Coordinates of C-alpha atoms and ligand atoms in Angstrom, one line a residue:
Chain A
X1 CA 77.1 92.9 85.0
X2 CA 76.4 92.4 81.3
X3 CA 76.5 89.5 78.9
X4 CA 78.1 91.4 76.2
X5 CA 81.8 92.5 76.1
X6 CA 81.9 96.1 77.1
X7 CA 84.9 97.3 75.2
X8 CA 84.2 100.9 74.3
X9 CA 87.2 101.3 72.1
X10 CA 91.0 101.8 72.3
X11 CA 91.1 105.5 71.7
X12 CA 91.4 107.0 75.3
X13 CA 94.3 107.7 77.6
X14 CA 96.8 105.4 79.2
X15 CA 96.2 104.5 82.8
X16 CA 99.1 106.6 83.9
X17 CA 97.6 109.7 82.3
X18 CA 94.2 108.9 83.8
X19 CA 95.9 108.6 87.2
X20 CA 97.7 111.9 86.8
X21 CA 94.5 113.7 85.9
X22 CA 92.5 112.1 88.6
X23 CA 95.1 113.2 91.2
X24 CA 94.8 116.8 90.1
X25 CA 91.1 116.6 90.6
X26 CA 91.5 115.3 94.2
X27 CA 93.9 118.0 95.3
X28 CA 91.3 120.4 96.7
X29 CA 89.4 117.8 98.5
X30 CA 92.6 116.4 100.1
X31 CA 94.8 119.4 101.0
X32 CA 97.3 117.1 102.7
X33 CA 98.0 115.3 99.5
X34 CA 101.5 115.8 98.1
X35 CA 103.2 114.1 95.2
X36 CA 106.7 112.8 95.1
X37 CA 108.7 112.0 91.9
X38 CA 112.0 110.6 91.0
X39 CA 112.7 112.4 87.7
X40 CA 110.0 110.5 85.7
X41 CA 107.0 112.7 86.2
X42 CA 106.6 112.9 82.4
X43 CA 106.2 109.2 82.3
X44 CA 104.1 108.5 85.3
X45 CA 101.3 111.1 84.8
X46 CA 102.6 113.0 87.8
X47 CA 103.5 115.9 85.5
X48 CA 99.8 116.9 85.6
X49 CA 100.0 117.5 89.3
X50 CA 103.3 119.3 89.0
X51 CA 101.8 121.8 86.6
X52 CA 98.6 122.3 88.6
X53 CA 100.0 122.3 92.1
X54 CA 103.7 122.8 91.9
X55 CA 104.0 123.8 95.6
X56 CA 102.7 120.3 96.6
X57 CA 105.0 118.5 94.2
X58 CA 108.4 117.2 95.6
X59 CA 111.2 116.2 93.3
X60 CA 113.5 113.6 94.9
X61 CA 115.7 113.0 91.9
X62 CA 116.9 109.6 90.8
X63 CA 116.9 108.2 94.4
X64 CA 114.0 106.0 94.9
X65 CA 115.1 104.4 98.1
X66 CA 115.3 107.8 99.8
X67 CA 112.0 108.9 98.2
X68 CA 110.0 106.0 99.5
X69 CA 111.5 106.1 103.1
X70 CA 111.1 109.9 103.1
X71 CA 107.4 109.5 102.1
X72 CA 107.0 107.4 105.3
X73 CA 108.5 110.4 107.2
X74 CA 106.2 112.9 105.5
X75 CA 103.2 110.7 106.3
X76 CA 104.3 110.8 109.9
X77 CA 103.6 114.5 109.9
X78 CA 100.1 114.1 108.6
X79 CA 100.6 114.4 104.9
X80 CA 99.3 111.9 102.3
X81 CA 102.4 111.3 100.1
X82 CA 101.8 109.8 96.7
X83 CA 105.1 108.4 95.5
X84 CA 105.3 108.0 91.7
X85 CA 107.9 106.1 89.7
X86 CA 108.2 103.3 87.2
X87 CA 107.2 99.9 88.6
X88 CA 110.7 98.4 88.3
X89 CA 112.2 101.3 90.2
X90 CA 109.5 101.0 92.9
X91 CA 110.9 97.5 93.3
X92 CA 114.3 99.0 94.0
X93 CA 112.8 100.6 97.1
X94 CA 110.9 97.5 98.1
X95 CA 112.6 97.3 101.4
X96 CA 111.9 100.9 102.1
X97 CA 108.3 100.3 101.3
X98 CA 108.4 97.4 103.7
X99 CA 110.1 99.0 106.7
X100 CA 109.4 102.8 106.5
X101 CA 105.9 102.5 104.9
X102 CA 104.2 99.2 105.7
X103 CA 105.8 98.2 109.0
X104 CA 105.5 101.7 110.3
X105 CA 102.0 101.6 108.8
X106 CA 102.2 105.0 107.1
X107 CA 99.6 106.5 104.9
X108 CA 101.7 106.4 101.8
X109 CA 100.6 105.6 98.2
X110 CA 103.1 104.1 95.8
X111 CA 101.8 104.5 92.3
X112 CA 103.9 102.7 89.6
X113 CA 103.6 103.1 85.9
X114 CA 105.3 101.1 83.3
X115 CA 104.5 97.6 84.6
X116 CA 104.8 94.3 82.8
X117 CA 105.8 93.8 79.2
X118 CA 103.6 96.7 78.2
X119 CA 106.7 98.9 78.6
X120 CA 107.8 97.5 75.3
X121 CA 111.0 98.5 73.4
X122 CA 113.0 99.7 76.5
X123 CA 113.4 96.0 77.2
X124 CA 113.7 93.9 80.3
X125 CA 115.6 96.4 82.5
X126 CA 112.6 98.8 82.3
X127 CA 109.8 96.2 82.4
X128 CA 108.5 94.9 85.7
X129 CA 107.0 91.4 86.0
X130 CA 107.6 91.0 89.8
X131 CA 105.9 93.9 91.5
X132 CA 102.5 92.3 92.3
X133 CA 104.2 89.4 93.9
X134 CA 106.7 91.5 95.8
X135 CA 104.3 94.1 97.2
X136 CA 101.6 91.6 97.9
X137 CA 104.0 89.8 100.2
X138 CA 104.3 92.8 102.5
X139 CA 101.8 92.9 105.4
X140 CA 99.6 96.0 105.6
X141 CA 100.0 96.7 101.9
X142 CA 97.0 97.0 99.7
X143 CA 97.7 96.1 96.0
X144 CA 95.6 97.5 93.2
X145 CA 95.8 97.1 89.4
X146 CA 92.9 98.8 87.6
X147 CA 91.8 97.8 84.1
X148 CA 90.9 101.0 82.3
X149 CA 90.8 104.8 82.6
X150 CA 87.5 105.0 84.4
X151 CA 88.6 102.4 86.9
X152 CA 91.9 104.1 87.3
X153 CA 90.2 107.4 88.2
X154 CA 87.9 105.6 90.7
X155 CA 90.8 103.6 92.1
X156 CA 92.9 106.7 92.6
X157 CA 90.2 108.3 94.7
X158 CA 89.6 105.0 96.7
X159 CA 93.4 104.8 97.3
X160 CA 93.5 108.3 98.7
X161 CA 90.4 107.8 100.8
X162 CA 91.8 104.5 102.2
X163 CA 94.0 105.1 105.2
X164 CA 97.1 103.0 105.0
X165 CA 99.8 101.9 102.6
X166 CA 98.8 101.2 99.0
X167 CA 100.7 100.0 95.9
X168 CA 98.9 100.8 92.7
X169 CA 100.0 99.7 89.2
X170 CA 99.0 101.9 86.3
X171 CA 100.1 101.3 82.7
X172 CA 102.0 102.8 79.9
X173 CA 100.1 102.1 76.7
X174 CA 96.7 103.6 75.8
X175 CA 94.3 101.0 77.1
X176 CA 90.8 100.1 75.7
X177 CA 87.9 101.6 77.6
X178 CA 86.0 98.8 79.3
X179 CA 83.7 100.6 81.7
X180 CA 81.2 103.4 81.4
X181 CA 80.6 106.2 83.8
X182 CA 78.3 104.0 86.0
X183 CA 81.3 101.8 87.0
X184 CA 82.1 101.5 90.6
X185 CA 85.3 100.5 92.4
X186 CA 85.7 99.3 95.9
X187 CA 89.0 98.1 97.3
X188 CA 88.8 94.4 97.9
X189 CA 85.9 93.8 95.5
X190 CA 86.1 92.1 92.1
X191 CA 83.3 92.2 89.6
X192 CA 81.9 89.9 86.9
X193 CA 82.2 92.0 83.8
X194 CA 80.8 89.4 81.5
X195 CA 78.8 86.4 82.7
X196 CA 79.3 82.8 81.6
X197 CA 78.9 79.3 82.9
X198 CA 81.7 77.1 81.6
X199 CA 84.9 78.8 82.8
X200 CA 85.8 82.0 84.7
X201 CA 88.7 84.1 83.5
X202 CA 90.0 86.3 86.3
X203 CA 92.1 89.1 85.1
X204 CA 93.7 92.4 86.1
X205 CA 95.1 95.5 84.4
X206 CA 95.6 95.3 80.7
X207 CA 94.6 91.7 80.6
X208 CA 90.9 92.4 81.4
X209 CA 90.3 93.8 77.9
X210 CA 92.0 90.8 76.3
X211 CA 90.1 88.4 78.5
X212 CA 86.8 90.0 77.3
X213 CA 87.9 89.5 73.7
X214 CA 88.9 85.9 74.5
X215 CA 85.4 85.4 75.9
X216 CA 83.9 86.6 72.7
X217 CA 86.1 84.2 70.7
X218 CA 85.1 81.3 72.9
X219 CA 81.4 82.3 72.6
X220 CA 81.7 81.7 68.9
X221 CA 82.6 78.1 69.6
X222 CA 79.7 77.7 72.0
X223 CA 81.8 78.1 75.2
X224 CA 80.4 80.4 77.8
X225 CA 83.2 82.2 79.6
X226 CA 82.7 84.5 82.6
X227 CA 85.2 87.3 83.0
X228 CA 86.1 88.7 86.4
X229 CA 87.9 92.0 86.8
X230 CA 90.0 91.5 89.9
X231 CA 91.4 95.0 90.3
X232 CA 92.4 94.5 93.9
X233 CA 95.1 91.8 94.2
X234 CA 95.2 92.3 98.0
X235 CA 92.9 92.1 99.8
X236 CA 91.5 89.5 97.4
X237 CA 87.8 89.0 96.9
X238 CA 87.7 85.4 98.2
X239 CA 83.9 85.2 98.2
X240 CA 83.6 86.1 94.5
X241 CA 86.3 83.6 93.6
X242 CA 84.6 80.9 95.6
X243 CA 81.3 81.6 94.0
X244 CA 82.8 81.5 90.5
X245 CA 84.7 78.3 91.2
X246 CA 81.5 76.6 92.3
X247 CA 79.4 78.0 89.4
X248 CA 81.8 77.5 86.5
X249 CA 84.0 74.7 87.9
X250 CA 87.4 75.9 86.5
X251 CA 89.4 79.1 86.1
X252 CA 92.0 81.0 84.1
X253 CA 94.0 83.8 85.5
X254 CA 95.4 86.5 83.2
X255 CA 98.0 89.1 84.1
X256 CA 100.9 91.0 82.6
X257 CA 103.3 89.7 85.3
X258 CA 105.4 86.7 86.1
X259 CA 103.7 83.4 86.6
X260 CA 104.7 83.3 90.2
X261 CA 103.2 85.2 93.1
X262 CA 101.0 87.7 91.2
X263 CA 97.3 87.5 90.5
X264 CA 97.5 83.8 89.5
X265 CA 99.3 82.9 92.7
X266 CA 96.9 84.8 94.8
X267 CA 93.8 83.2 93.1
X268 CA 95.4 79.7 93.5
X269 CA 96.1 80.3 97.2
X270 CA 92.6 81.4 97.7
X271 CA 90.9 78.5 95.8
X272 CA 93.0 75.7 97.4
X273 CA 91.8 76.8 100.7
X274 CA 88.1 77.4 99.8
X275 CA 87.0 75.7 96.7
X276 CA 89.6 73.9 94.7
X277 CA 89.1 73.7 90.9
X278 CA 91.4 73.5 87.9
X279 CA 93.3 76.8 87.3
X280 CA 95.3 77.7 84.2
X281 CA 97.7 80.7 84.4
X282 CA 98.2 83.3 81.7
X283 CA 101.3 85.0 82.7
X284 CA 105.0 85.3 81.7
X285 CA 106.5 81.9 82.3
X286 CA 109.3 82.8 84.7
X287 CA 111.3 84.6 82.1
X288 CA 112.6 88.1 81.6
X289 CA 111.1 90.3 78.9
X290 CA 113.0 91.8 76.0
X291 CA 112.7 94.7 73.6
X292 CA 109.7 94.7 71.2
X293 CA 106.4 96.5 70.7
X294 CA 103.9 95.7 73.4
X295 CA 101.7 93.8 71.0
X296 CA 104.6 91.7 69.7
X297 CA 105.6 90.9 73.3
X298 CA 102.1 89.9 74.2
X299 CA 102.2 87.3 71.4
X300 CA 105.7 86.2 72.1
X301 CA 105.1 85.6 75.8
X302 CA 101.7 83.9 75.3
X303 CA 99.6 86.6 76.9
X304 CA 97.3 87.3 73.9
X305 CA 93.6 86.8 73.3
X306 CA 94.1 83.4 71.6
X307 CA 96.4 82.2 74.5
X308 CA 93.7 83.1 77.0
X309 CA 91.1 81.2 75.0
X310 CA 93.4 78.2 74.7
X311 CA 93.9 78.3 78.5
X312 CA 90.2 78.4 79.0
X313 CA 89.7 75.2 76.8
X314 CA 92.5 73.5 78.8
X315 CA 90.8 74.4 82.0
X316 CA 87.5 73.1 80.9
X317 CA 89.0 69.8 79.9
X318 CA 90.5 69.4 83.3
X319 CA 87.2 69.7 85.1
Chain B
X1 CA 134.7 115.7 129.9
X2 CA 132.8 118.7 131.0
X3 CA 129.2 118.9 131.8
X4 CA 126.8 121.4 130.4
X5 CA 126.1 124.4 132.6
X6 CA 122.4 124.5 131.7
X7 CA 122.0 120.7 132.3
X8 CA 124.0 119.8 135.4
X9 CA 122.5 116.3 135.6
X10 CA 123.7 115.0 132.2
X11 CA 126.5 112.9 133.6
X12 CA 124.1 111.0 135.8
X13 CA 121.5 110.7 133.0
X14 CA 124.1 109.2 130.7
X15 CA 125.3 106.9 133.4
X16 CA 121.7 105.6 133.9
X17 CA 121.2 105.2 130.2
X18 CA 124.3 103.1 130.0
X19 CA 123.2 101.0 133.0
X20 CA 119.7 100.4 131.7
X21 CA 121.1 99.5 128.3
X22 CA 123.5 96.9 129.8
X23 CA 120.8 95.5 132.1
X24 CA 118.3 95.2 129.3
X25 CA 120.8 93.5 126.9
X26 CA 121.7 91.1 129.7
X27 CA 118.1 90.1 130.3
X28 CA 117.3 89.8 126.6
X29 CA 120.4 87.6 126.2
X30 CA 121.1 89.5 123.0
X31 CA 121.5 93.0 121.7
X32 CA 124.1 95.5 120.6
X33 CA 125.9 97.1 123.6
X34 CA 128.9 98.8 121.8
X35 CA 126.9 101.3 119.7
X36 CA 124.4 101.9 122.5
X37 CA 127.2 102.9 124.9
X38 CA 128.9 105.2 122.4
X39 CA 125.6 107.0 121.8
X40 CA 124.6 107.4 125.4
X41 CA 126.0 110.9 126.1
X42 CA 124.5 112.3 122.9
X43 CA 121.1 110.7 123.7
X44 CA 121.3 112.0 127.3
X45 CA 121.7 115.6 126.0
X46 CA 119.0 115.3 123.3
X47 CA 116.4 113.8 125.6
X48 CA 117.3 116.3 128.4
X49 CA 117.4 119.4 126.3
X50 CA 115.7 119.0 122.9
X51 CA 113.1 116.3 123.0
X52 CA 110.0 117.3 125.0
X53 CA 107.5 115.2 126.9
X54 CA 104.6 115.6 124.5
X55 CA 102.7 112.6 123.4
X56 CA 104.1 111.7 120.0
X57 CA 101.3 112.7 117.6
X58 CA 101.7 112.9 113.8
X59 CA 99.8 116.1 113.4
X60 CA 101.8 118.0 116.1
X61 CA 104.2 120.0 114.0
X62 CA 105.7 122.0 116.9
X63 CA 107.4 119.3 118.9
X64 CA 110.9 118.2 118.2
X65 CA 111.5 114.6 117.0
X66 CA 114.4 112.2 117.4
X67 CA 114.9 109.2 115.0
X68 CA 117.5 106.5 115.8
X69 CA 118.5 105.6 112.3
X70 CA 121.1 103.2 113.7
X71 CA 118.2 101.2 115.2
X72 CA 120.3 98.4 116.6
X73 CA 121.4 100.8 119.4
X74 CA 117.8 101.0 120.7
X75 CA 118.6 99.8 124.2
X76 CA 120.0 103.3 124.7
X77 CA 116.9 104.9 123.2
X78 CA 114.6 102.8 125.5
X79 CA 116.8 103.7 128.4
X80 CA 116.7 107.4 127.6
X81 CA 112.9 107.2 127.5
X82 CA 112.9 105.3 130.8
X83 CA 115.3 107.8 132.5
X84 CA 113.1 110.6 131.3
X85 CA 110.0 108.9 132.7
X86 CA 108.2 108.5 129.4
X87 CA 108.1 104.8 129.8
X88 CA 108.4 102.9 133.1
X89 CA 111.8 102.2 134.5
X90 CA 111.4 98.4 134.1
X91 CA 110.1 98.6 130.5
X92 CA 113.5 98.2 129.0
X93 CA 113.8 94.8 130.7
X94 CA 111.2 93.6 128.2
X95 CA 113.7 94.2 125.4
X96 CA 113.3 91.6 122.6
X97 CA 110.6 89.7 124.4
X98 CA 107.5 88.4 122.6
X99 CA 104.7 90.9 122.5
X100 CA 106.9 93.6 124.0
X101 CA 106.8 97.3 123.2
X102 CA 110.6 97.1 123.3
X103 CA 111.2 95.4 120.0
X104 CA 114.7 94.3 119.1
X105 CA 114.8 97.3 116.7
X106 CA 112.6 100.3 117.3
X107 CA 109.0 100.0 116.0
X108 CA 106.5 102.8 116.1
X109 CA 103.7 100.3 116.0
X110 CA 104.8 98.9 119.3
X111 CA 106.0 102.0 121.0
X112 CA 104.7 105.3 119.8
X113 CA 107.6 107.2 121.4
X114 CA 109.6 105.8 118.6
X115 CA 108.9 108.1 115.7
X116 CA 109.4 105.5 113.0
X117 CA 110.5 101.9 112.6
X118 CA 114.2 101.5 112.0
X119 CA 116.8 98.8 111.9
X120 CA 117.6 98.6 108.2
X121 CA 120.4 101.1 108.1
X122 CA 120.0 104.2 106.0
X123 CA 116.2 104.4 106.1
X124 CA 115.8 106.3 109.4
X125 CA 117.7 109.1 107.9
X126 CA 115.4 109.3 104.9
X127 CA 112.4 109.1 107.1
X128 CA 113.7 111.9 109.3
X129 CA 114.3 114.0 106.2
X130 CA 110.7 113.3 105.1
X131 CA 109.5 114.5 108.5
X132 CA 111.5 117.7 108.3
X133 CA 110.1 118.2 104.8
X134 CA 106.5 117.4 106.0
X135 CA 106.8 119.8 109.0
X136 CA 108.0 122.6 106.8
X137 CA 105.4 122.0 104.1
X138 CA 102.8 122.6 106.7
X139 CA 104.5 125.5 108.3
X140 CA 105.5 123.8 111.5
X141 CA 108.4 124.8 113.8
X142 CA 109.5 121.4 115.1
X143 CA 113.1 120.3 114.6
X144 CA 114.1 116.8 113.6
X145 CA 117.2 115.1 115.0
X146 CA 118.5 111.9 113.6
X147 CA 121.4 109.7 114.7
X148 CA 123.4 107.8 112.2
X149 CA 126.2 105.2 112.7
X150 CA 129.5 105.5 110.8
X151 CA 129.1 102.1 109.2
X152 CA 125.6 103.2 108.2
X153 CA 127.2 105.8 106.0
X154 CA 128.4 103.2 103.6
X155 CA 124.7 102.8 102.6
X156 CA 124.0 104.7 99.4
X157 CA 120.6 105.8 100.6
X158 CA 122.4 108.0 103.2
X159 CA 124.0 110.0 100.4
X160 CA 120.7 110.2 98.5
X161 CA 119.1 111.7 101.6
X162 CA 122.1 114.0 102.2
X163 CA 121.8 115.5 98.7
X164 CA 118.1 115.8 99.1
X165 CA 118.2 117.5 102.5
X166 CA 120.7 120.0 101.2
X167 CA 118.7 120.7 98.1
X168 CA 115.7 121.5 100.1
X169 CA 117.8 123.6 102.6
X170 CA 116.3 121.7 105.5
X171 CA 117.9 123.7 108.3
X172 CA 115.7 122.2 110.9
X173 CA 117.1 118.8 110.2
X174 CA 120.2 117.9 112.3
X175 CA 122.0 114.6 111.8
X176 CA 124.3 113.4 114.5
X177 CA 127.0 110.9 113.6
X178 CA 128.0 108.6 116.3
X179 CA 131.5 108.3 115.0
X180 CA 132.9 105.4 116.9
X181 CA 135.1 104.2 114.0
X182 CA 133.7 100.7 114.2
X183 CA 131.0 98.7 112.6
X184 CA 129.8 95.1 112.9
X185 CA 132.8 93.1 111.8
X186 CA 135.7 95.4 112.2
X187 CA 136.9 99.0 112.1
X188 CA 135.4 101.2 109.3
X189 CA 138.8 101.6 107.7
X190 CA 139.1 97.8 107.3
X191 CA 135.6 97.4 105.8
X192 CA 135.2 100.5 103.6
X193 CA 137.0 103.6 104.7
X194 CA 134.9 106.8 105.2
X195 CA 137.4 109.6 105.4
X196 CA 137.6 112.5 104.7
X197 CA 134.1 112.4 106.2
X198 CA 133.6 116.0 107.2
X199 CA 134.7 117.1 103.7
X200 CA 132.3 114.8 102.1
X201 CA 129.4 116.2 104.1
X202 CA 130.5 119.7 103.4
X203 CA 130.7 118.9 99.7
X204 CA 127.2 117.6 99.9
X205 CA 126.0 121.0 101.1
X206 CA 125.8 120.4 104.8
X207 CA 127.1 122.5 107.7
X208 CA 129.4 120.4 109.7
X209 CA 130.3 120.7 113.4
X210 CA 133.0 118.3 114.7
X211 CA 133.0 117.5 118.4
X212 CA 133.9 115.1 121.1
X213 CA 130.7 113.2 121.5
X214 CA 131.3 112.5 125.2
X215 CA 131.7 116.2 126.1
X216 CA 128.4 117.7 127.1
X217 CA 129.5 121.3 126.7
X218 CA 130.6 120.5 123.2
X219 CA 127.4 118.7 122.4
X220 CA 125.3 121.6 123.7
X221 CA 127.4 124.1 121.7
X222 CA 127.0 122.0 118.6
X223 CA 123.3 121.7 118.9
X224 CA 123.1 125.5 119.4
X225 CA 125.2 126.0 116.3
X226 CA 122.9 123.7 114.3
X227 CA 119.9 125.8 115.5
X228 CA 121.6 129.0 114.4
X229 CA 122.5 127.6 111.0
X230 CA 120.1 128.7 108.3
X231 CA 119.8 127.5 104.7
X232 CA 121.4 124.2 105.2
X233 CA 121.1 121.1 107.4
X234 CA 123.8 120.4 110.0
X235 CA 125.8 117.3 110.6
X236 CA 127.2 117.0 114.1
X237 CA 130.2 114.8 113.6
X238 CA 130.6 113.4 117.1
X239 CA 133.8 111.4 117.8
X240 CA 132.9 108.7 120.3
X241 CA 134.3 105.5 121.7
X242 CA 132.5 102.3 121.0
X243 CA 131.5 100.6 124.3
X244 CA 132.2 103.9 126.2
X245 CA 132.1 103.5 129.9
X246 CA 132.7 99.8 130.2
X247 CA 136.4 99.2 130.3
X248 CA 136.5 95.7 128.6
X249 CA 134.1 96.8 125.8
X250 CA 135.8 100.1 124.9
X251 CA 137.1 99.9 121.4
X252 CA 136.5 96.1 121.0
X253 CA 134.5 95.5 117.8
X254 CA 133.4 92.1 119.3
X255 CA 131.1 94.1 121.6
X256 CA 129.2 95.5 118.6
X257 CA 126.6 92.7 118.9
X258 CA 124.4 91.0 118.8
X259 CA 125.9 89.5 121.9
X260 CA 124.9 87.5 124.9
X261 CA 126.2 89.1 128.1
X262 CA 127.0 86.8 131.0
X263 CA 126.2 87.6 134.5
X264 CA 129.8 88.2 135.1
X265 CA 130.1 90.6 132.1
X266 CA 127.1 92.4 133.4
X267 CA 128.3 92.8 136.9
X268 CA 131.7 94.0 135.7
X269 CA 129.9 96.5 133.5
X270 CA 127.9 97.9 136.3
X271 CA 130.9 98.3 138.5
X272 CA 132.7 100.1 135.6
X273 CA 129.7 102.4 135.3
X274 CA 129.6 103.0 139.0
X275 CA 126.2 101.6 139.4
X276 CA 125.1 99.6 142.4
X277 CA 123.0 96.6 141.5
X278 CA 120.3 98.1 143.7
X279 CA 120.2 101.0 141.3
X280 CA 119.1 98.9 138.4
X281 CA 115.3 98.6 138.4
X282 CA 114.3 95.0 138.6
X283 CA 117.8 93.6 139.6
X284 CA 117.1 92.8 143.2
X285 CA 113.4 91.8 142.9
X286 CA 114.2 89.0 140.6
X287 CA 112.8 90.5 137.4
X288 CA 116.2 90.4 135.7
X289 CA 117.3 87.0 136.7
X290 CA 113.8 85.6 136.0
X291 CA 114.1 86.7 132.4
X292 CA 117.6 85.5 131.8
X293 CA 118.1 82.0 130.6
X294 CA 121.5 80.8 131.9
Ligands
LIG1 C1 120.9 97.8 105.6 C2 121.5 97.0 106.7 N1 122.6 96.2 106.4 C3 123.2 95.5 107.4 C4 122.7 95.6 108.7 C5 123.3 94.7 109.8 N2 124.0 95.6 110.8 C6 123.4 96.0 111.9 S1 124.4 97.0 112.8 C7 125.6 97.0 111.6 C8 126.9 97.8 111.8 C9 126.5 99.2 112.0 O1 127.6 100.0 112.2 P1 127.5 101.5 112.7 O2 126.5 102.1 111.8 O3 128.9 102.0 112.7 O4 126.8 101.4 114.1 P2 127.5 101.5 115.5 O5 129.0 101.1 115.3 O6 127.4 102.8 116.0 O7 126.8 100.5 116.4 C10 125.3 96.1 110.6 C11 126.1 95.9 109.4 C12 121.6 96.4 108.9 N3 121.0 96.5 110.1 N4 121.0 97.2 107.9

């Protein structure tokens, strides 16, 4: 925990590349790990694994439903299949993830790159603003959305060590470094990455870095904002949320996802049952995306730093 | 119909599978009899000759596996397990009951003898392909059998899996088509026609064997041919009769399900199948009638 924003800079890799490299590093330790791709390995980071361990890389072609259900079958022989595709195409195999992975309780990891508006110019057909809601609604499914490269590496390991179905969202654009090498990741645990007393901003994925910047902005106005990195959407860290609700009295959630059913929905569900407080949502307001550069889209759909800061002021007023 | 020289009891096994299936659907007051009866002879053969008694364990790569992709026909699967003695003879009477291992569609989490959960058509085939791939990846010798329905073949995922299995030359994967020409609402040809089906599978890179799915000698020969075939997966295209064995169900799509069987329907079915009520576990001791809400 620190009182200063920890942004290390925006140089590094995208989360998808961090995931791909982390996976290669885990190959020796987990000899049963195999990687499945649907003709997008260049985009998901899985190409790293294909290059390093070709005999453990299975190409399924553009056939995501078969790939996900087949991963369930592969897991039923003792393998740990890591299914990689773009988030929106993982959604296409949602029912396979439900029946052949989660209901059968198979040790399959579904790792989806290209989530949210961050996909950019490809437009709405390639963007995915529904995955957190959809996968979160499936029993047995763990849902993770790491915030930077370091956390993606740690989350990749944690996901493989965890026995059971996992959905993990990576990201397309290069993402600011937030954490140093001392960072830890535990499934089901959020962390306070910047402390504050007036409002808590709970964020996941690419929105954590923006939330930290928003907290800096607010600080200039004398508003003390706490930022929580909630990398596990399910199971959610209810204890931390309850503590933050009590200590700061209001909240903002920030995610690159539709307003309904994602991180914001999960946080709201948790708070109304444990410690109700005003909550403002930073998310796409139940609209489809469109073509544009990620930064332009972030502004257009009100996901930016100033939007988060505005939401924090609104939340504080509602206390 | 001829029986198989190496498995003389198949006719009786199949008859018992049919009788357990009917009794369990009667007690459950719902279920799909038509497709269970059409598959009974194929299941009788597979569970007698190909599927062993081993405890189903993920890491065991030598045992053969069977996946019922047309999961709605599970009364026949549960019946096959009961006849084989892998579950108790009265277990199938728990079909569709709260907390039961005999879920309305097969669920591995409820009954480990079920290799994976099915019921959403198309998925069991992909899961079976994944198992065949996983077994081969780890150097195992087990074979994977998967049964598909004809209506199920309208599902795009089936063709995704067919391409994939051929691409990977999964010759230890054998798909069995219970080709009863009917699906839920009507005949296949009135819903979405499937023919020329054998040609389609051949074009997708599969070895195809076409048989009468109620002829045990033919079933045995087809399975033997599948085992001899290398470099490609085999489809056993088994022509069957929906509702086979129960005169008033044979070839009537209305008996696809999910139907409630009256006591009268059930008694008539048992007579057709040549089964005395006393042969049905639980019939005389009240288990059956106790569970049935009439
Ligand atoms: C994906 C999917 N769509 C629809 C259904 C509903 N459904 C259950 S059985 C059935 C007909 C299946 O016909 P077929 O595969 O020919 O089976 P059979 O005739 O052998 O019973 C349908 C449409 C389903 N279970 N799964």
